[in-house]
Amino acid sequence: MPEVSEQEYSHQRLQQVNDALDSGMFVYVRKLLQDMPAYDLALLLESSPTKSRVALWQLIDADHHGDVLEELNEEVRKGILKNINPAKLAAVAEGMDVDDLAEVFRTLPDSVYQEVLNAMDGQDRSRVEAALSFEEDTAGGIMNTDTISIRPDVTVDVVLRYLRLRGELPEATDSFYVVDRADHFIGAVSLSAIVTAKAETIISSLIDKDIEAINADMNETDVAKLFERYDWFSAPVIDHEGRLLGRITIDDVVDIIREEAEHSMMSMAGLDDEADTFAPVLKSTQRRSIWLGVNLITALMAVAVSSMFEGILNQLAILAVLNSLVPSMGGVAGNQTLTLVIRGMALGHIGESNSRILLYKELAIGFFNGLIWAILIASVVAIWQQNLMLGAIIAFAMLMNMTAAGIAGVTVPLMLKKMNIDPALAGSVILTTVTDVVGIFAFLGTATLMLG
Amino acid sequence: MPEVSEQEYSHQRLQQVNDALDSGMFVYVRKLLQDMPAYDLALLLESSPTKSRVALWQLIDADHHGDVLEELNEEVRKGILKNINPAKLAAVAEGMDVDDLAEVFRTLPDSVYQEVLNAMDGQDRSRVEAALSFEEDTAGGIMNTDTISIRPDVTVDVVLRYLRLRGELPEATDSFYVVDRADHFIGAVSLSAIVTAKAETIISSLIDKDIEAINADMNETDVAKLFERYDWFSAPVIDHEGRLLGRITIDDVVDIIREEAEHSMMSMAGLDDEADTFAPVLKSTQRRSIWLGVNLITALMAVAVSSMFEGILNQLAILAVLNSLVPSMGGVAGNQTLTLVIRGMALGHIGESNSRILLYKELAIGFFNGLIWAILIASVVAIWQQNLMLGAIIAFAMLMNMTAAGIAGVTVPLMLKKMNIDPALAGSVILTTVTDVVGIFAFLGTATLMLG
């Protein structure tokens, strides 16, 4: 049997489902979908054109709807939620975890929101309201409330007997939380400590000092950092008075890490990281046009700078031919520095204490790279055009612009961060403006002085 | 007390350590470092200039060296490994997990490798050799061998008694693996199933059907997908005969996910995702110059195309001024499509079955966006230059180039992937070449026809 990668396998199945859907074999599609895990069903919906999504959704077993909603990309989820009637959604919501429920409710259109809430029973409604009482990107917003709490003064034997009585544990339970009578968090005891301890051991002696409680209003980025720092699999969440509210498990943290890493890459191209790959044409056109508009301003600034030198351009068409070279190389060099800095800031490498060292380093790299390419290009141009002066002019402009690119690549993202503007989103536009303007000024300006 | 974010807190500490280091207060630095977890020590080394790293390393408690090596970025680790003597490294290696050991050995310079191996005792040497027998990016390469295996025919009571005798479990144990006498993997039983089952329950009846074994040669990307699909916390790894070799835990998977997401972003700027933020200037200059060289070829192609139109540029300097506009907008639009497609391929959204739909969609978006900006720019230029024909020419070129950008943004990464070339690395250069060449041809070519 030839080895097939996970991804190819997924796509063969996707093809199978789509073919069956196109030929109207709905019973067969329903059967195919029945055996797929929620993650794959979500992937299938995300990989399908918008118009097939509602049809597919209706063929998915209703018992899986909750799990699939949870896995879906936000934008795709919104599209599907628009097409479900409130009563059905209320039924779906019953089986969902609190954290996922809150996420779904946050993406619900306002008009439907109240209707769904009304269709739910009292207990579910209060679950939703509790979950929505925390900000979206905080520990409280991503936690689950299915914790098992125990008293500090009981023995291991009592706990084991309780667990046997209780039956199944909540998913991904690797520890229990020790609380006092008022539900104040005292510490965590790992499941593995309980199974390896003697029956008569008192729980309080098994508390794992390495597990700290997280405040419900801690930002999710910080939560992810703590998980990575301490290699946690789960962590308790408490309120301001230290009362246990719930727990966060590492699978939620995986989502945060993926989203953050994706966010930088997508933002740098002016895209939303929740963007639907198969979003409708008009919607995408509209969204992308904003970014293109911002870039047009940059491009027009370059044009404006060039137009200041129309005199020399009129005299020497070769300057017009070469005019794009210096800004282009500066843009690429600056973008390298910018990307490195944005990643460094995300990983926590860069702060007040070392930004100066970084600036000197990137300035030096810009200067040396400028020197290399200045000499190379000057030689090419001097030989091609039989014009030593032209070579010298372009070399000088290149050196100036590459050095400016190094400086801007470090200072632009640092300044944006201080101003609370996302450097991944705004950084590259500002950087390109700098390298375009400096590049054209240095090239055409020097040319005007020397050749004009 | 004002709230301080995790990141600010890290940097305050970093500043503290660096200040103390600069003032030669080594005893104090050693004390500061003693209380820091390995993750923070690694972050501290990564955030420090290369010259301070060796000094810091020597002040870190030797017991933590193994854990810190494991957490370090590959390039930073290499720099430190160069400065440790082989006997010391052999001592560090003793306490390390097999997967981390293999990773460290893979980054060891060849000259030191054999020396370190010789300095190790027989048992450790064979651990290293076993770990190195698997490819780096496979399940075998990232697994650990600290599994607990049990027989299918024993009772829960027997297992619990065995665990109590054994004492502490390996880190992050959430399940045990059921194997036959020849070590063939039969299934996994979760720790939570064991604590909730009756004492006399036979282990084979508790096997969790949702946990599948992973083949040791499965690619790590596929491993990560499986973990995400099934929300696993750990999974068993087997050889071709189905024998249990070890297990992979979700913390290893978190690293894979972070690396992959970072890889796309860094590659698009021509950077290595293992790049050291504070790498020495000359090393960085050399590395970046490769990418700048590749981009120079692109830029020179644009120059070559422009030079074909020197005649018309000589007649009308305004064409030279406007020449950068169309390629610039096309580049931005194409880059948006490219980024969306690269992310879609990484998430598994895009395959044979839906690439055509995506192409039509992006072509349409390119066309509509082209139309919007064509009309806008044509109006600006026509009014500014009092020249309707010039407006029409730039509008036509803009429409052409934006449509080409949409097509190239989809087809370039798909073709590169078929050729087994990383689209994140090569995509943007090829795309920019397309949008530069098409943009200049369309603008200056049409201008030559209409105005020449």
PDB file of C-alpha atoms in Angstrom, chain B residues 222-331:
ATOM      1  CA  ASP B 222       0.891  14.847  10.044  1.00  0.00           C
ATOM      2  CA  VAL B 223       1.421  13.994  13.710  1.00  0.00           C
ATOM      3  CA  ALA B 224       0.390  17.539  14.669  1.00  0.00           C
ATOM      4  CA  LYS B 225      -2.723  17.279  12.458  1.00  0.00           C
ATOM      5  CA  LEU B 226      -3.742  14.036  14.179  1.00  0.00           C
ATOM      6  CA  PHE B 227      -3.325  15.629  17.615  1.00  0.00           C
ATOM      7  CA  GLU B 228      -5.494  18.552  16.549  1.00  0.00           C
ATOM      8  CA  ARG B 229      -8.071  16.337  14.910  1.00  0.00           C
ATOM      9  CA  TYR B 230      -8.604  14.077  17.890  1.00  0.00           C
ATOM     10  CA  ASP B 231      -7.704  16.477  20.714  1.00  0.00           C
ATOM     11  CA  TRP B 232      -5.098  14.042  21.992  1.00  0.00           C
ATOM     12  CA  PHE B 233      -2.833  14.874  24.917  1.00  0.00           C
ATOM     13  CA  SER B 234      -0.452  12.033  24.126  1.00  0.00           C
ATOM     14  CA  ALA B 235      -0.209   9.204  21.612  1.00  0.00           C
ATOM     15  CA  PRO B 236       1.751   5.952  21.328  1.00  0.00           C
ATOM     16  CA  VAL B 237       4.400   5.447  18.630  1.00  0.00           C
ATOM     17  CA  ILE B 238       4.953   2.011  17.030  1.00  0.00           C
ATOM     18  CA  ASP B 239       7.383   0.464  14.550  1.00  0.00           C
ATOM     19  CA  HIS B 240       6.496  -1.308  11.298  1.00  0.00           C
ATOM     20  CA  GLU B 241       5.721  -4.529  13.137  1.00  0.00           C
ATOM     21  CA  GLY B 242       3.355  -2.760  15.513  1.00  0.00           C
ATOM     22  CA  ARG B 243       5.728  -2.851  18.489  1.00  0.00           C
ATOM     23  CA  LEU B 244       5.472  -0.015  21.014  1.00  0.00           C
ATOM     24  CA  LEU B 245       8.465   2.338  20.772  1.00  0.00           C
ATOM     25  CA  GLY B 246       7.450   5.373  22.808  1.00  0.00           C
ATOM     26  CA  ARG B 247       4.980   8.205  23.022  1.00  0.00           C
ATOM     27  CA  ILE B 248       4.530  11.760  21.851  1.00  0.00           C
ATOM     28  CA  THR B 249       3.072  14.361  24.213  1.00  0.00           C
ATOM     29  CA  ILE B 250       1.200  17.509  23.271  1.00  0.00           C
ATOM     30  CA  ASP B 251       3.989  19.853  24.422  1.00  0.00           C
ATOM     31  CA  ASP B 252       6.142  18.538  21.549  1.00  0.00           C
ATOM     32  CA  VAL B 253       3.223  19.142  19.212  1.00  0.00           C
ATOM     33  CA  VAL B 254       2.886  22.734  20.419  1.00  0.00           C
ATOM     34  CA  ASP B 255       6.479  23.326  19.311  1.00  0.00           C
ATOM     35  CA  ILE B 256       5.745  21.882  15.861  1.00  0.00           C
ATOM     36  CA  ILE B 257       2.682  24.080  15.414  1.00  0.00           C
ATOM     37  CA  ARG B 258       4.534  27.208  16.478  1.00  0.00           C
ATOM     38  CA  GLU B 259       7.480  26.428  14.207  1.00  0.00           C
ATOM     39  CA  GLU B 260       5.288  25.784  11.186  1.00  0.00           C
ATOM     40  CA  ALA B 261       3.311  28.968  11.576  1.00  0.00           C
ATOM     41  CA  GLU B 262       6.511  30.966  12.080  1.00  0.00           C
ATOM     42  CA  HIS B 263       8.141  29.250   9.155  1.00  0.00           C
ATOM     43  CA  SER B 264       5.674  30.689   6.606  1.00  0.00           C
ATOM     44  CA  MET B 265       6.067  34.235   7.869  1.00  0.00           C
ATOM     45  CA  MET B 266       9.851  34.134   8.083  1.00  0.00           C
ATOM     46  CA  SER B 267      10.246  32.353   4.730  1.00  0.00           C
ATOM     47  CA  MET B 268       8.181  34.986   2.963  1.00  0.00           C
ATOM     48  CA  ALA B 269      10.859  37.513   3.967  1.00  0.00           C
ATOM     49  CA  GLY B 270      13.642  35.094   3.037  1.00  0.00           C
ATOM     50  CA  LEU B 271      14.570  34.369   6.656  1.00  0.00           C
ATOM     51  CA  ASP B 272      15.186  31.077   8.417  1.00  0.00           C
ATOM     52  CA  ASP B 273      12.630  30.392  11.141  1.00  0.00           C
ATOM     53  CA  GLU B 274      15.417  29.257  13.455  1.00  0.00           C
ATOM     54  CA  ALA B 275      17.205  32.582  12.914  1.00  0.00           C
ATOM     55  CA  ASP B 276      18.720  34.132  16.025  1.00  0.00           C
ATOM     56  CA  THR B 277      17.309  37.643  16.623  1.00  0.00           C
ATOM     57  CA  PHE B 278      20.722  38.763  17.863  1.00  0.00           C
ATOM     58  CA  ALA B 279      22.935  36.891  15.397  1.00  0.00           C
ATOM     59  CA  PRO B 280      26.338  38.514  14.708  1.00  0.00           C
ATOM     60  CA  VAL B 281      26.343  41.223  12.040  1.00  0.00           C
ATOM     61  CA  LEU B 282      28.590  39.510   9.510  1.00  0.00           C
ATOM     62  CA  LYS B 283      26.707  36.227   9.686  1.00  0.00           C
ATOM     63  CA  SER B 284      23.378  38.021   9.206  1.00  0.00           C
ATOM     64  CA  THR B 285      24.749  40.160   6.391  1.00  0.00           C
ATOM     65  CA  GLN B 286      25.919  37.103   4.546  1.00  0.00           C
ATOM     66  CA  ARG B 287      22.600  35.262   4.973  1.00  0.00           C
ATOM     67  CA  ARG B 288      20.392  38.153   3.994  1.00  0.00           C
ATOM     68  CA  SER B 289      22.525  38.967   0.981  1.00  0.00           C
ATOM     69  CA  ILE B 290      21.425  35.704  -0.666  1.00  0.00           C
ATOM     70  CA  TRP B 291      17.816  36.809  -0.591  1.00  0.00           C
ATOM     71  CA  LEU B 292      18.721  40.339  -1.667  1.00  0.00           C
ATOM     72  CA  GLY B 293      20.648  38.842  -4.588  1.00  0.00           C
ATOM     73  CA  VAL B 294      17.616  36.862  -5.695  1.00  0.00           C
ATOM     74  CA  ASN B 295      15.492  39.982  -5.471  1.00  0.00           C
ATOM     75  CA  LEU B 296      18.041  41.983  -7.422  1.00  0.00           C
ATOM     76  CA  ILE B 297      17.484  39.662 -10.361  1.00  0.00           C
ATOM     77  CA  THR B 298      13.751  40.412 -10.138  1.00  0.00           C
ATOM     78  CA  ALA B 299      14.439  44.136  -9.913  1.00  0.00           C
ATOM     79  CA  LEU B 300      16.825  43.980 -12.872  1.00  0.00           C
ATOM     80  CA  MET B 301      14.182  42.209 -14.937  1.00  0.00           C
ATOM     81  CA  ALA B 302      11.855  45.127 -14.259  1.00  0.00           C
ATOM     82  CA  VAL B 303      14.658  47.483 -15.279  1.00  0.00           C
ATOM     83  CA  ALA B 304      15.251  45.476 -18.455  1.00  0.00           C
ATOM     84  CA  VAL B 305      11.565  45.682 -19.364  1.00  0.00           C
ATOM     85  CA  SER B 306      11.519  49.427 -18.693  1.00  0.00           C
ATOM     86  CA  SER B 307      14.630  49.910 -20.810  1.00  0.00           C
ATOM     87  CA  MET B 308      12.774  48.442 -23.801  1.00  0.00           C
ATOM     88  CA  PHE B 309      10.609  51.535 -23.628  1.00  0.00           C
ATOM     89  CA  GLU B 310      13.384  54.115 -23.328  1.00  0.00           C
ATOM     90  CA  GLY B 311      12.079  55.759 -26.486  1.00  0.00           C
ATOM     91  CA  ILE B 312       8.699  56.726 -25.054  1.00  0.00           C
ATOM     92  CA  LEU B 313      10.230  57.518 -21.650  1.00  0.00           C
ATOM     93  CA  ASN B 314      12.500  59.978 -23.433  1.00  0.00           C
ATOM     94  CA  GLN B 315       9.493  61.699 -24.993  1.00  0.00           C
ATOM     95  CA  LEU B 316       7.306  61.852 -21.883  1.00  0.00           C
ATOM     96  CA  ALA B 317       8.893  62.183 -18.449  1.00  0.00           C
ATOM     97  CA  ILE B 318       5.464  61.819 -16.813  1.00  0.00           C
ATOM     98  CA  LEU B 319       5.497  58.143 -17.820  1.00  0.00           C
ATOM     99  CA  ALA B 320       8.699  57.714 -15.807  1.00  0.00           C
ATOM    100  CA  VAL B 321       7.047  59.358 -12.818  1.00  0.00           C
ATOM    101  CA  LEU B 322       3.991  57.089 -12.999  1.00  0.00           C
ATOM    102  CA  ASN B 323       5.850  53.908 -13.956  1.00  0.00           C
ATOM    103  CA  SER B 324       6.064  52.517 -10.410  1.00  0.00           C
ATOM    104  CA  LEU B 325       2.345  52.815  -9.670  1.00  0.00           C
ATOM    105  CA  VAL B 326       0.928  49.839 -11.571  1.00  0.00           C
ATOM    106  CA  PRO B 327       3.623  47.303 -10.517  1.00  0.00           C
ATOM    107  CA  SER B 328       3.325  48.431  -6.901  1.00  0.00           C
ATOM    108  CA  MET B 329      -0.441  47.938  -6.678  1.00  0.00           C
ATOM    109  CA  GLY B 330      -0.202  44.614  -8.514  1.00  0.00           C
ATOM    110  CA  GLY B 331       2.470  43.445  -6.096  1.00  0.00           C
TER     111      GLY B 331
END
